[in-house]
Short mmCIF file of C-alpha atoms in Angstrom, two decimals:
data_model
loop_
_atom_site.label_atom_id
_atom_site.label_comp_id
_atom_site.label_asym_id
_atom_site.label_seq_id
_atom_site.Cartn_x
_atom_site.Cartn_y
_atom_site.Cartn_z
CA MET K 16 -12.28 9.58 8.00
CA LYS K 17 -14.35 6.44 7.29
CA LEU K 18 -17.32 8.52 6.23
CA LYS K 19 -15.19 10.56 3.87
CA SER K 20 -13.84 7.35 2.26
CA ILE K 21 -17.33 6.03 1.78
CA LEU K 22 -18.52 9.37 0.38
CA THR K 23 -15.52 9.50 -2.03
CA PHE K 24 -16.34 5.97 -3.28
CA ILE K 25 -19.99 6.79 -3.75
CA LEU K 26 -19.23 10.04 -5.63
CA LEU K 27 -16.69 8.33 -7.88
CA SER K 28 -19.26 5.63 -8.62
CA ILE K 29 -21.80 8.24 -9.57
CA CYS K 30 -19.28 9.95 -11.86
CA ALA K 31 -18.36 6.76 -13.54
CA ILE K 32 -22.07 6.00 -14.16
CA SER K 33 -22.82 9.51 -15.31
CA THR K 34 -20.02 9.67 -17.85
CA ALA K 35 -20.75 6.30 -19.45
CA GLN K 36 -22.99 7.52 -22.37
CA ASP K 37 -21.26 5.00 -24.72
CA GLN K 38 -22.72 2.20 -22.74
CA LEU K 39 -26.34 3.43 -22.95
CA PRO K 40 -28.68 1.41 -25.17
CA ILE K 41 -29.60 4.60 -26.98
CA ARG K 42 -26.75 6.40 -28.64
CA ILE K 43 -27.31 10.02 -29.60
CA ASP K 44 -24.94 12.81 -30.55
CA ASP K 45 -24.49 15.31 -27.63
CA SER K 46 -25.48 18.19 -30.00
CA LYS K 47 -28.95 16.62 -30.47
CA ILE K 48 -29.71 16.45 -26.66
CA THR K 49 -32.23 19.06 -25.62
CA SER K 50 -33.56 20.16 -22.35
CA LEU K 51 -36.59 18.24 -21.15
CA ARG K 52 -38.51 21.55 -20.90
CA GLU K 53 -38.19 21.77 -24.64
CA VAL K 54 -39.81 18.43 -25.34
CA VAL K 55 -42.86 18.61 -23.14
CA ASP K 56 -45.62 16.83 -24.99
CA THR K 57 -49.22 17.97 -24.35
CA SER K 58 -50.75 14.61 -25.30
CA LEU K 59 -48.39 12.67 -23.03
CA GLN K 60 -48.96 15.41 -20.31
CA LEU K 61 -52.77 14.94 -20.40
CA LYS K 62 -52.47 11.14 -20.30
CA LEU K 63 -50.09 11.31 -17.25
CA GLU K 64 -52.38 13.71 -15.42
CA VAL K 65 -55.47 11.63 -15.99
CA ALA K 66 -53.73 8.43 -14.99
CA LEU K 67 -52.33 9.92 -11.77
CA ARG K 68 -55.46 11.81 -10.75
CA SER K 69 -57.54 8.64 -11.15
CA ASN K 70 -56.09 7.40 -8.00
CA PRO K 71 -57.67 9.31 -5.04
CA GLU K 72 -54.49 9.06 -2.82
CA TRP K 73 -52.15 10.14 -5.57
CA LYS K 74 -54.55 13.02 -6.52
CA LYS K 75 -54.50 14.28 -2.86
CA LEU K 76 -50.72 14.14 -2.70
CA ILE K 77 -50.36 15.90 -6.03
CA ASP K 78 -52.75 18.64 -4.95
CA GLN K 79 -50.85 19.04 -1.71
CA LYS K 80 -47.58 19.31 -3.63
CA LYS K 81 -46.23 16.20 -1.81
CA MET K 82 -45.88 14.08 -5.00
CA ALA K 83 -44.08 14.74 -8.23
CA VAL K 84 -43.86 12.47 -11.25
CA GLY K 85 -41.86 12.85 -14.51
CA ILE K 86 -41.96 10.52 -17.50
CA VAL K 87 -39.63 10.56 -20.50
CA ASP K 88 -40.71 8.58 -23.59
CA LEU K 89 -37.58 7.40 -25.40
CA SER K 90 -39.49 4.97 -27.69
CA ASP K 91 -38.39 7.18 -30.70
CA PRO K 92 -34.97 8.65 -29.88
CA GLY K 93 -35.40 11.19 -32.58
CA LYS K 94 -38.66 12.46 -30.90
CA VAL K 95 -38.19 12.44 -27.18
CA ARG K 96 -41.35 13.33 -25.31
CA PHE K 97 -41.69 14.52 -21.67
CA ALA K 98 -44.46 15.09 -19.21
CA ARG K 99 -44.45 15.95 -15.50
CA VAL K 100 -46.77 16.72 -12.62
CA ASN K 101 -45.44 19.07 -9.96
CA GLY K 102 -42.13 19.11 -11.92
CA ASN K 103 -41.36 22.69 -11.09
CA HIS K 104 -42.15 22.40 -7.42
CA MET K 105 -39.44 21.71 -4.91
CA MET K 106 -39.87 18.43 -3.12
CA TYR K 107 -38.01 16.94 -0.22
CA ALA K 108 -34.65 15.50 -1.19
CA ALA K 109 -34.49 11.98 -2.62
CA SER K 110 -31.53 9.69 -1.77
CA LEU K 111 -29.09 10.75 -4.42
CA PRO K 112 -29.20 14.50 -3.57
CA LYS K 113 -28.52 13.52 0.07
CA ILE K 114 -25.03 12.67 -0.96
CA ALA K 115 -24.53 16.20 -2.35
CA ILE K 116 -25.90 17.63 0.85
CA LEU K 117 -23.51 15.52 2.98
CA LEU K 118 -20.53 16.67 0.77
CA THR K 119 -21.64 20.24 1.20
CA ALA K 120 -22.03 19.92 4.87
CA MET K 121 -18.51 18.27 5.22
CA ASP K 122 -17.05 20.98 3.12
CA ALA K 123 -18.67 23.67 5.37
CA ILE K 124 -17.47 21.87 8.47
CA ASP K 125 -13.87 21.70 7.05
CA LYS K 126 -13.92 25.41 6.21
CA GLY K 127 -15.34 26.36 9.56
CA GLU K 128 -18.62 27.57 8.04
CA LEU K 129 -20.63 25.01 9.93
CA LYS K 130 -20.04 23.80 13.43
CA GLU K 131 -20.00 20.03 13.87
CA THR K 132 -22.47 19.81 16.70
CA SER K 133 -24.21 16.64 17.95
CA GLU K 134 -27.41 17.69 16.14
CA VAL K 135 -25.48 18.22 12.88
CA LYS K 136 -23.80 14.78 13.25
CA LYS K 137 -27.14 13.11 14.05
CA ASP K 138 -28.84 14.70 11.10
CA MET K 139 -26.06 13.65 8.73
CA ARG K 140 -26.20 10.13 10.08
CA LEU K 141 -30.02 10.00 9.72
CA MET K 142 -29.94 11.57 6.30
CA ILE K 143 -27.50 8.89 4.96
CA SER K 144 -28.21 5.79 6.86
CA LYS K 145 -32.03 6.15 7.10
CA SER K 146 -32.66 8.38 4.06
CA ASN K 147 -34.45 10.75 6.42
CA ASN K 148 -35.94 13.54 4.46
CA ALA K 149 -36.56 15.77 7.49
CA ALA K 150 -32.93 15.59 8.44
CA SER K 151 -31.89 16.34 4.84
CA THR K 152 -34.04 19.48 4.97
CA ARG K 153 -32.54 20.60 8.19
CA MET K 154 -29.07 20.13 6.68
CA ILE K 155 -30.06 22.15 3.59
CA ASP K 156 -31.35 24.85 5.98
CA ARG K 157 -28.03 24.83 7.80
CA VAL K 158 -25.75 25.03 4.72
CA GLY K 159 -28.01 26.94 2.36
CA TYR K 160 -28.86 26.49 -1.27
CA GLU K 161 -26.06 28.77 -2.46
CA LYS K 162 -23.37 26.78 -0.69
CA LEU K 163 -24.85 23.56 -1.99
CA GLU K 164 -24.78 24.88 -5.54
CA ALA K 165 -21.27 26.35 -5.13
CA VAL K 166 -19.84 23.00 -3.91
CA MET K 167 -21.62 21.04 -6.66
CA THR K 168 -20.41 23.30 -9.52
CA ASP K 169 -16.79 23.55 -8.39
#
């Protein structure tokens, strides 16, 4: 019960933050917002790749698909520019998606679709308290991408 209360608080906080466009320093009409894929800038893309690949460790991680970077240039709100490296490659979950994974797992447990075993509880605890990516991946494997998407879009 305590975990559900904490999760509810976190999700409500995220919703409050994500719906606060009027508080952003850059105000733009929703009809003018476009997908980042539509504003990929080749010049910015080249600069990003050169900068990242100049670091041997980063180059290695990028080549191994273990590092992804995205940058959005909002210096001119009327001409947003975007560049990314490995932006279309699935990476291990970061901290924010772990909340969605936890919510999906709890929903699956409540509906009898996932058994609450000691391994499941341990992975959920590691995923949230230690931000453990391996535990997150195991939980995604247990609940599946389809279930995760269904819970998040309901």
